[in-house]
Amino acid sequence: EKVMISVYDEDKLLDGEIDKDILDEIWCELLSTLGLKDEFEAELTVVSKDEIKSLNNEARGVDAVTDVLSFPAMNVTLPFDKEAHKEDKDPETGNYILGDIALCAERAVEQATEFGHSVKREVCYLVLHGLCHLFGFDHETEEDKRKMRKVEEDVLSGLGITR
């Protein structure tokens, strides 16, 4: 089984509180929810507060710590048009390259405390949120936000990850 979410600095994922298996489950459940085959890949890098603040400033002009950032490698719209994205394939894996996600684990821990739920739930939600952005979802309008939240809730509840 090829699950293509690569994790960098995995040891920063809260001393093993979050493991790669749960991330693989999120990945598979998201693809299933979106009706997509496992022919995509994404990278997740766990970063410090300083690193994410710097990335946020560079990418969005926001000089602040945030929880997760997504850097799409292609502009995905669903249903996915393979023909339009044939140049976006990794020649080695044959998968479509979605892009990168930067996750600030420290911020996730703080937010879990603020929201009164588990760190696991917060990290899973943030990884999922980042992946949704890579698949073309956003929350700029109320309608877009509603669609994105529906996917997120469907995936998390499908995995039994609750608040």
Coordinates of N, CA, C and O in Angstrom, one line a residue:
E1 N 0.9 -1.2 0.0 CA 0.0 0.0 0.0 C 0.9 1.2 0.0 O 1.8 1.4 0.8
K2 N 0.6 2.1 -1.0 CA 1.5 3.3 -1.0 C 0.7 4.5 -0.5 O -0.3 4.9 -1.2
V3 N 1.0 5.0 0.6 CA 0.4 6.2 1.1 C 1.4 7.3 1.0 O 2.6 7.2 1.5
M4 N 1.1 8.4 0.3 CA 2.1 9.3 -0.1 C 1.9 10.7 0.6 O 1.6 11.7 0.1
I5 N 2.1 10.6 1.9 CA 2.3 11.8 2.7 C 3.6 11.7 3.4 O 3.7 10.8 4.3
S6 N 4.6 12.4 2.9 CA 5.9 12.3 3.5 C 6.0 13.3 4.7 O 5.5 14.4 4.6
V7 N 6.6 12.8 5.8 CA 6.7 13.7 7.0 C 8.2 14.0 7.3 O 9.0 13.1 7.3
Y8 N 8.5 15.3 7.4 CA 9.8 15.7 7.7 C 9.9 16.2 9.2 O 8.9 16.8 9.6
D9 N 10.9 15.9 9.9 CA 11.0 16.2 11.3 C 9.9 15.6 12.1 O 9.3 16.2 12.9
E10 N 9.7 14.3 11.7 CA 8.6 13.5 12.4 C 8.8 13.4 13.9 O 7.8 13.4 14.6
D11 N 10.1 13.5 14.3 CA 10.3 13.4 15.8 C 9.7 14.6 16.5 O 9.4 14.6 17.7
K12 N 9.5 15.7 15.7 CA 8.9 16.9 16.3 C 7.4 16.7 16.5 O 6.7 17.6 17.1
L13 N 6.8 15.6 16.0 CA 5.4 15.4 16.1 C 5.1 15.0 17.5 O 4.6 13.9 17.8
L14 N 5.5 15.8 18.4 CA 5.1 15.7 19.8 C 5.5 14.4 20.5 O 4.6 13.7 21.0
D15 N 6.7 14.0 20.3 CA 7.3 12.8 21.0 C 6.5 11.6 20.8 O 6.1 10.9 21.8
G16 N 6.1 11.4 19.6 CA 5.3 10.1 19.3 C 3.9 10.1 19.7 O 3.2 9.1 19.5
E17 N 3.4 11.3 20.1 CA 1.9 11.3 20.4 C 1.1 11.2 19.1 O 0.0 10.7 19.1
I18 N 1.7 11.7 18.1 CA 1.0 11.5 16.7 C 2.0 10.6 16.0 O 3.2 10.9 15.9
D19 N 1.4 9.6 15.3 CA 2.3 8.7 14.5 C 1.9 8.8 13.1 O 0.8 9.3 12.7
K20 N 2.7 8.3 12.3 CA 2.5 8.3 10.8 C 1.3 7.6 10.4 O 0.6 7.9 9.5
D21 N 0.9 6.5 11.2 CA -0.3 5.7 10.8 C -1.5 6.6 10.8 O -2.3 6.5 9.9
I22 N -1.7 7.5 11.8 CA -2.9 8.3 11.8 C -2.9 9.3 10.7 O -3.9 9.6 10.1
L23 N -1.7 9.8 10.3 CA -1.7 10.7 9.1 C -2.0 9.9 7.8 O -2.7 10.4 7.0
D24 N -1.6 8.7 7.8 CA -1.9 7.8 6.6 C -3.4 7.6 6.6 O -4.0 7.6 5.5
E25 N -4.0 7.4 7.7 CA -5.5 7.2 7.8 C -6.2 8.4 7.3 O -7.2 8.3 6.6
I26 N -5.8 9.6 7.8 CA -6.4 10.9 7.3 C -6.3 11.0 5.8 O -7.2 11.3 5.1
W27 N -5.1 10.7 5.3 CA -4.8 10.8 3.8 C -5.8 9.9 3.1 O -6.5 10.3 2.1
C28 N -5.9 8.6 3.5 CA -6.8 7.7 2.8 C -8.3 8.1 2.9 O -9.0 8.0 2.0
E29 N -8.7 8.5 4.1 CA -10.1 8.9 4.4 C -10.4 10.1 3.5 O -11.5 10.2 3.0
L30 N -9.5 11.1 3.4 CA -9.7 12.3 2.6 C -9.9 11.9 1.1 O -10.8 12.3 0.5
L31 N -9.0 11.1 0.6 CA -9.1 10.6 -0.8 C -10.4 10.0 -1.0 O -11.1 10.2 -2.0
S32 N -10.8 9.1 -0.1 CA -12.1 8.4 -0.2 C -13.3 9.4 -0.2 O -14.2 9.3 -1.0
T33 N -13.2 10.3 0.8 CA -14.3 11.3 0.9 C -14.4 12.1 -0.4 O -15.5 12.5 -0.8
L34 N -13.3 12.4 -1.0 CA -13.3 13.2 -2.2 C -13.5 12.4 -3.5 O -13.6 12.9 -4.6
G35 N -13.6 11.1 -3.3 CA -13.8 10.2 -4.4 C -12.6 10.1 -5.4 O -12.7 9.9 -6.6
L36 N -11.4 10.2 -4.8 CA -10.1 10.2 -5.6 C -9.3 8.9 -5.3 O -9.4 8.3 -4.3
K37 N -8.6 8.5 -6.4 CA -7.6 7.4 -6.2 C -6.4 7.9 -5.5 O -6.1 9.0 -5.5
D38 N -5.6 6.9 -5.0 CA -4.4 7.2 -4.3 C -3.3 7.4 -5.3 O -2.5 6.5 -5.6
E39 N -3.3 8.6 -6.0 CA -2.3 8.9 -7.0 C -1.8 10.3 -6.9 O -1.4 10.9 -7.8
F40 N -1.8 10.7 -5.6 CA -1.3 12.0 -5.2 C -0.2 11.9 -4.2 O -0.1 10.9 -3.5
E41 N 0.6 13.0 -4.0 CA 1.6 13.0 -2.9 C 1.7 14.4 -2.4 O 1.5 15.4 -3.1
A42 N 2.0 14.4 -1.1 CA 2.1 15.7 -0.4 C 3.2 15.6 0.6 O 3.5 14.4 1.0
E43 N 3.8 16.7 1.0 CA 4.8 16.7 2.0 C 4.4 17.5 3.2 O 3.8 18.6 3.0
L44 N 4.7 17.0 4.4 CA 4.4 17.7 5.7 C 5.7 17.9 6.4 O 6.4 16.9 6.6
T45 N 5.9 19.1 6.7 CA 7.1 19.4 7.5 C 6.7 20.1 8.9 O 5.8 21.0 8.9
V46 N 7.2 19.5 9.9 CA 6.9 20.0 11.3 C 7.9 21.1 11.6 O 9.1 20.9 11.5
V47 N 7.4 22.3 11.9 CA 8.3 23.5 12.0 C 8.1 24.1 13.4 O 7.1 23.9 14.1
S48 N 9.1 25.0 13.8 CA 9.0 25.7 15.0 C 8.1 27.0 14.8 O 7.8 27.3 13.7
K49 N 7.8 27.6 15.9 CA 7.1 28.9 15.9 C 7.9 29.9 15.0 O 7.2 30.7 14.2
D50 N 9.2 30.0 15.2 CA 10.0 31.0 14.5 C 9.9 30.7 13.0 O 9.8 31.6 12.2
E51 N 10.0 29.4 12.7 CA 10.0 29.0 11.2 C 8.6 29.3 10.6 O 8.6 29.9 9.5
I52 N 7.5 29.0 11.3 CA 6.2 29.2 10.7 C 5.9 30.7 10.6 O 5.3 31.2 9.6
K53 N 6.4 31.5 11.5 CA 6.2 33.0 11.5 C 6.9 33.5 10.3 O 6.4 34.3 9.5
S54 N 8.1 33.1 10.0 CA 8.9 33.5 8.9 C 8.2 33.1 7.6 O 8.1 33.9 6.6
L55 N 7.8 31.8 7.5 CA 7.0 31.4 6.3 C 5.8 32.1 6.1 O 5.4 32.5 4.9
N56 N 5.0 32.4 7.1 CA 3.8 33.2 7.0 C 4.0 34.6 6.5 O 3.3 35.1 5.7
N57 N 5.1 35.2 7.0 CA 5.5 36.5 6.5 C 5.9 36.5 5.1 O 5.4 37.4 4.3
E58 N 6.7 35.5 4.7 CA 7.1 35.4 3.3 C 6.0 35.2 2.3 O 5.8 35.8 1.3
A59 N 5.1 34.2 2.7 CA 4.1 33.7 1.8 C 2.8 34.6 1.8 O 2.2 34.8 0.7
R60 N 2.5 35.2 3.0 CA 1.2 35.9 3.1 C 1.4 37.3 3.6 O 0.4 38.0 3.7
G61 N 2.6 37.7 3.9 CA 2.8 39.1 4.4 C 2.2 39.3 5.8 O 1.9 40.4 6.2
V62 N 2.1 38.2 6.5 CA 1.5 38.2 7.9 C 2.6 37.9 8.8 O 3.1 36.8 8.8
D63 N 3.0 38.9 9.6 CA 4.2 38.7 10.5 C 3.7 38.1 11.9 O 3.6 38.8 12.9
A64 N 3.2 36.9 11.8 CA 2.6 36.3 13.0 C 2.8 34.7 13.0 O 2.9 34.2 11.9
V65 N 2.8 34.1 14.2 CA 2.8 32.7 14.3 C 1.4 32.2 13.9 O 0.4 32.8 14.2
T66 N 1.4 31.1 13.1 CA 0.1 30.5 12.7 C 0.3 29.0 13.0 O 1.3 28.5 13.4
D67 N -0.8 28.2 12.8 CA -0.8 26.8 13.1 C -0.3 25.9 11.9 O 0.5 25.0 12.0
V68 N -0.9 26.3 10.7 CA -0.5 25.4 9.5 C -0.6 26.3 8.3 O -1.4 27.3 8.2
L69 N 0.3 26.0 7.4 CA 0.4 26.7 6.1 C 0.4 25.7 5.0 O 1.1 24.6 5.1
S70 N -0.2 26.0 3.9 CA -0.2 25.1 2.7 C 0.4 25.8 1.5 O 0.2 27.0 1.3
F71 N 1.2 25.1 0.8 CA 1.9 25.6 -0.4 C 1.6 24.7 -1.6 O 2.3 23.7 -1.8
P72 N 0.5 25.0 -2.2 CA 0.1 24.1 -3.3 C 1.1 24.1 -4.5 O 1.6 25.2 -4.8
A73 N 1.3 23.0 -5.1 CA 2.3 22.9 -6.2 C 1.5 23.0 -7.5 O 2.0 23.3 -8.6
M74 N 0.2 22.8 -7.5 CA -0.7 23.0 -8.6 C -2.0 23.5 -8.2 O -2.4 23.4 -7.0
N75 N -2.8 24.0 -9.2 CA -4.1 24.5 -8.9 C -5.1 23.5 -9.1 O -5.5 23.2 -10.2
V76 N -5.5 22.8 -8.0 CA -6.5 21.7 -8.2 C -7.9 22.2 -8.1 O -8.3 23.0 -7.2
T77 N -8.7 21.7 -9.0 CA -10.2 21.8 -8.9 C -10.7 20.4 -9.0 O -10.2 19.6 -9.7
L78 N -11.8 20.2 -8.3 CA -12.5 18.9 -8.4 C -13.8 19.0 -9.2 O -14.4 20.1 -9.1
P79 N -14.2 18.1 -10.0 CA -13.4 16.8 -10.2 C -12.1 17.0 -10.8 O -11.9 17.9 -11.6
F80 N -11.1 16.2 -10.4 CA -9.7 16.3 -10.9 C -9.6 15.9 -12.3 O -10.0 14.9 -12.8
D81 N -8.9 16.8 -13.1 CA -8.7 16.7 -14.5 C -7.3 16.2 -14.8 O -6.4 17.0 -14.8
K82 N -7.1 14.9 -15.0 CA -5.8 14.3 -15.1 C -5.1 14.9 -16.3 O -3.9 15.1 -16.3
E83 N -5.8 15.1 -17.4 CA -5.2 15.6 -18.6 C -4.6 17.0 -18.4 O -3.5 17.2 -18.9
A84 N -5.3 17.8 -17.7 CA -4.8 19.2 -17.4 C -3.5 19.2 -16.5 O -2.8 20.1 -16.5
H85 N -3.3 18.1 -15.8 CA -2.2 18.0 -14.8 C -1.2 17.0 -15.1 O -0.4 16.6 -14.3
K86 N -1.1 16.5 -16.4 CA -0.1 15.5 -16.7 C 1.3 15.9 -16.5 O 2.2 15.1 -16.2
E87 N 1.5 17.3 -16.5 CA 2.9 17.8 -16.3 C 3.2 17.9 -14.8 O 4.4 18.1 -14.4
D88 N 2.2 17.7 -13.9 CA 2.4 17.8 -12.5 C 2.7 16.5 -11.8 O 2.5 16.3 -10.6
K89 N 3.1 15.5 -12.6 CA 3.4 14.1 -12.0 C 4.9 14.0 -11.6 O 5.8 14.5 -12.3
D90 N 5.1 13.3 -10.5 CA 6.5 12.9 -10.2 C 6.9 11.8 -11.1 O 6.3 10.8 -11.1
P91 N 8.0 12.0 -11.8 CA 8.4 11.0 -12.8 C 8.8 9.7 -12.1 O 8.7 8.6 -12.7
E92 N 9.2 9.7 -10.9 CA 9.6 8.5 -10.1 C 8.4 7.7 -9.6 O 8.4 6.5 -9.7
T93 N 7.5 8.4 -9.0 CA 6.3 7.7 -8.4 C 5.1 7.6 -9.3 O 4.2 6.8 -9.1
G94 N 5.0 8.5 -10.3 CA 3.8 8.6 -11.1 C 2.7 9.3 -10.5 O 1.6 9.3 -11.0
N95 N 2.9 9.8 -9.3 CA 1.8 10.5 -8.5 C 1.8 12.0 -8.9 O 2.8 12.6 -9.3
Y96 N 0.6 12.6 -8.7 CA 0.5 14.0 -8.9 C 1.0 14.7 -7.6 O 0.6 14.3 -6.5
I97 N 1.8 15.7 -7.8 CA 2.4 16.4 -6.7 C 1.5 17.5 -6.2 O 1.4 18.5 -6.9
L98 N 0.9 17.4 -5.1 CA 0.0 18.4 -4.5 C 0.7 19.6 -4.0 O 0.3 20.7 -4.1
G99 N 1.8 19.4 -3.2 CA 2.5 20.5 -2.6 C 2.9 20.1 -1.2 O 3.0 19.0 -0.8
D100 N 3.2 21.2 -0.4 CA 3.8 21.1 0.9 C 2.9 21.7 2.0 O 2.2 22.7 1.7
I101 N 3.0 21.1 3.2 CA 2.3 21.7 4.3 C 3.3 21.9 5.4 O 4.2 21.0 5.7
A102 N 3.3 23.1 6.1 CA 4.1 23.3 7.2 C 3.2 23.4 8.4 O 2.2 24.1 8.4
L103 N 3.5 22.6 9.4 CA 2.7 22.5 10.7 C 3.5 22.9 11.9 O 4.6 22.4 12.1
C104 N 3.0 23.8 12.6 CA 3.7 24.2 13.9 C 3.1 23.4 15.0 O 2.0 23.7 15.5
A105 N 3.8 22.4 15.5 CA 3.4 21.5 16.5 C 3.2 22.3 17.8 O 2.2 22.0 18.6
E106 N 4.0 23.2 18.1 CA 3.9 24.0 19.4 C 2.6 24.7 19.4 O 1.9 24.8 20.4
R107 N 2.2 25.3 18.3 CA 0.9 26.1 18.2 C -0.2 25.1 18.3 O -1.3 25.4 18.9
A108 N -0.1 23.9 17.7 CA -1.2 22.9 17.8 C -1.4 22.5 19.3 O -2.6 22.4 19.7
V109 N -0.3 22.4 20.0 CA -0.5 22.0 21.5 C -1.2 23.1 22.2 O -2.1 22.9 23.0
E110 N -0.8 24.4 21.9 CA -1.5 25.5 22.6 C -3.0 25.6 22.2 O -3.8 25.8 23.1
Q111 N -3.3 25.4 20.9 CA -4.7 25.4 20.5 C -5.5 24.3 21.1 O -6.7 24.5 21.4
A112 N -4.9 23.1 21.2 CA -5.7 22.0 21.8 C -6.1 22.4 23.2 O -7.2 22.1 23.6
T113 N -5.2 23.0 23.9 CA -5.5 23.4 25.3 C -6.6 24.5 25.3 O -7.6 24.4 26.0
E114 N -6.4 25.5 24.4 CA -7.4 26.6 24.3 C -8.8 26.0 23.9 O -9.8 26.5 24.5
F115 N -8.9 25.1 23.0 CA -10.2 24.5 22.5 C -10.7 23.4 23.4 O -11.8 22.9 23.3
G116 N -9.8 22.9 24.4 CA -10.2 21.9 25.3 C -10.4 20.5 24.6 O -11.3 19.7 25.0
H117 N -9.6 20.2 23.6 CA -9.6 18.8 23.1 C -8.2 18.3 23.0 O -7.2 19.0 23.3
S118 N -8.1 17.1 22.5 CA -6.7 16.4 22.6 C -5.8 17.0 21.5 O -6.2 17.6 20.5
V119 N -4.5 16.9 21.8 CA -3.5 17.3 20.9 C -3.6 16.5 19.6 O -3.5 17.0 18.5
K120 N -3.9 15.2 19.7 CA -4.1 14.4 18.6 C -5.1 14.9 17.7 O -5.0 15.0 16.4
R121 N -6.3 15.3 18.2 CA -7.4 15.8 17.4 C -6.9 17.1 16.7 O -7.2 17.3 15.6
E122 N -6.2 18.0 17.4 CA -5.8 19.3 16.8 C -4.8 19.0 15.7 O -5.0 19.6 14.6
V123 N -3.8 18.2 15.9 CA -2.9 17.9 14.9 C -3.5 17.3 13.7 O -3.3 17.7 12.5
C124 N -4.4 16.3 13.9 CA -5.1 15.7 12.8 C -5.9 16.7 12.0 O -5.9 16.7 10.8
Y125 N -6.7 17.6 12.7 CA -7.5 18.6 12.1 C -6.6 19.5 11.2 O -6.9 19.8 10.1
L126 N -5.4 19.9 11.8 CA -4.6 20.9 11.1 C -3.9 20.3 9.8 O -3.9 20.9 8.8
V127 N -3.5 19.0 9.9 CA -3.0 18.3 8.8 C -4.1 18.2 7.7 O -3.8 18.5 6.5
L128 N -5.2 17.8 8.1 CA -6.4 17.6 7.2 C -6.7 19.0 6.6 O -6.9 19.1 5.4
H129 N -6.7 20.0 7.4 CA -7.0 21.4 6.9 C -6.0 21.8 5.8 O -6.4 22.3 4.7
G130 N -4.7 21.5 6.1 CA -3.7 21.8 5.1 C -3.8 21.0 3.8 O -3.7 21.5 2.7
L131 N -4.2 19.7 4.0 CA -4.4 18.9 2.8 C -5.6 19.4 2.0 O -5.5 19.4 0.7
C132 N -6.7 19.8 2.6 CA -7.8 20.3 1.9 C -7.4 21.5 1.1 O -7.9 21.7 -0.1
H133 N -6.6 22.4 1.6 CA -6.1 23.5 0.8 C -5.3 23.0 -0.4 O -5.5 23.6 -1.5
L134 N -4.5 22.0 -0.3 CA -3.8 21.5 -1.4 C -4.7 20.9 -2.5 O -4.4 20.9 -3.7
F135 N -5.9 20.4 -2.0 CA -6.9 19.9 -3.0 C -7.8 21.0 -3.5 O -8.8 20.7 -4.1
G136 N -7.5 22.3 -3.2 CA -8.2 23.4 -3.8 C -9.3 24.0 -3.0 O -10.0 24.9 -3.5
F137 N -9.5 23.5 -1.8 CA -10.5 24.1 -0.9 C -10.0 25.3 -0.2 O -8.8 25.4 0.0
D138 N -10.9 26.3 0.0 CA -10.5 27.4 0.8 C -11.6 27.9 1.6 O -12.7 27.3 1.6
H139 N -11.4 29.0 2.4 CA -12.5 29.5 3.3 C -12.6 31.0 3.1 O -12.8 31.7 4.1
E140 N -12.5 31.4 1.8 CA -12.6 32.9 1.6 C -14.0 33.4 1.7 O -14.3 34.5 2.1
T141 N -15.0 32.5 1.2 CA -16.4 32.9 1.3 C -17.1 32.0 2.2 O -16.6 30.9 2.5
E142 N -18.3 32.3 2.7 CA -19.0 31.5 3.6 C -19.4 30.1 2.9 O -19.3 29.1 3.5
E143 N -19.7 30.2 1.6 CA -20.0 29.0 0.9 C -18.8 28.0 0.8 O -18.9 26.8 1.0
D144 N -17.6 28.6 0.5 CA -16.4 27.8 0.4 C -16.0 27.2 1.7 O -15.6 26.1 1.8
K145 N -16.2 28.1 2.8 CA -15.9 27.6 4.1 C -16.8 26.5 4.5 O -16.3 25.5 5.1
R146 N -18.1 26.5 4.2 CA -19.0 25.5 4.5 C -18.6 24.2 3.8 O -18.6 23.1 4.4
K147 N -18.2 24.2 2.5 CA -17.8 23.1 1.8 C -16.6 22.4 2.4 O -16.5 21.2 2.5
M148 N -15.6 23.3 2.7 CA -14.4 22.8 3.3 C -14.6 22.1 4.7 O -14.1 21.0 5.0
R149 N -15.4 22.8 5.5 CA -15.7 22.3 6.9 C -16.4 20.9 6.7 O -16.2 20.0 7.5
K150 N -17.3 20.8 5.7 CA -18.1 19.5 5.6 C -17.1 18.4 5.3 O -17.2 17.3 5.9
V151 N -16.1 18.6 4.4 CA -15.1 17.6 4.1 C -14.3 17.3 5.3 O -14.1 16.1 5.6
E152 N -13.9 18.3 6.0 CA -13.1 18.1 7.3 C -13.9 17.3 8.3 O -13.3 16.3 8.9
E153 N -15.1 17.6 8.5 CA -16.0 16.9 9.5 C -16.2 15.5 9.1 O -16.2 14.6 9.9
D154 N -16.5 15.3 7.8 CA -16.7 13.9 7.2 C -15.5 13.0 7.5 O -15.6 11.9 7.9
V155 N -14.3 13.6 7.2 CA -13.1 12.8 7.3 C -12.8 12.5 8.8 O -12.6 11.3 9.2
L156 N -12.9 13.5 9.7 CA -12.6 13.2 11.1 C -13.6 12.3 11.7 O -13.3 11.4 12.5
S157 N -14.9 12.5 11.4 CA -15.9 11.6 12.0 C -15.8 10.2 11.4 O -16.0 9.2 12.1
G158 N -15.4 10.1 10.2 CA -15.1 8.8 9.6 C -14.0 8.0 10.3 O -14.0 6.8 10.3
L159 N -13.1 8.7 10.9 CA -12.0 8.1 11.6 C -12.2 8.1 13.1 O -11.4 7.6 13.9
G160 N -13.4 8.6 13.5 CA -13.7 8.6 15.0 C -12.9 9.6 15.8 O -12.7 9.4 16.9
I161 N -12.4 10.6 15.1 CA -11.6 11.6 15.8 C -12.5 12.8 16.2 O -13.0 13.5 15.3
T162 N -12.8 12.9 17.4 CA -13.8 13.9 17.8 C -13.2 14.9 18.7 O -12.1 14.8 19.3
R163 N -14.0 16.0 18.9 CA -13.6 17.0 19.9 C -13.7 16.5 21.2 O -13.2 16.9 22.2

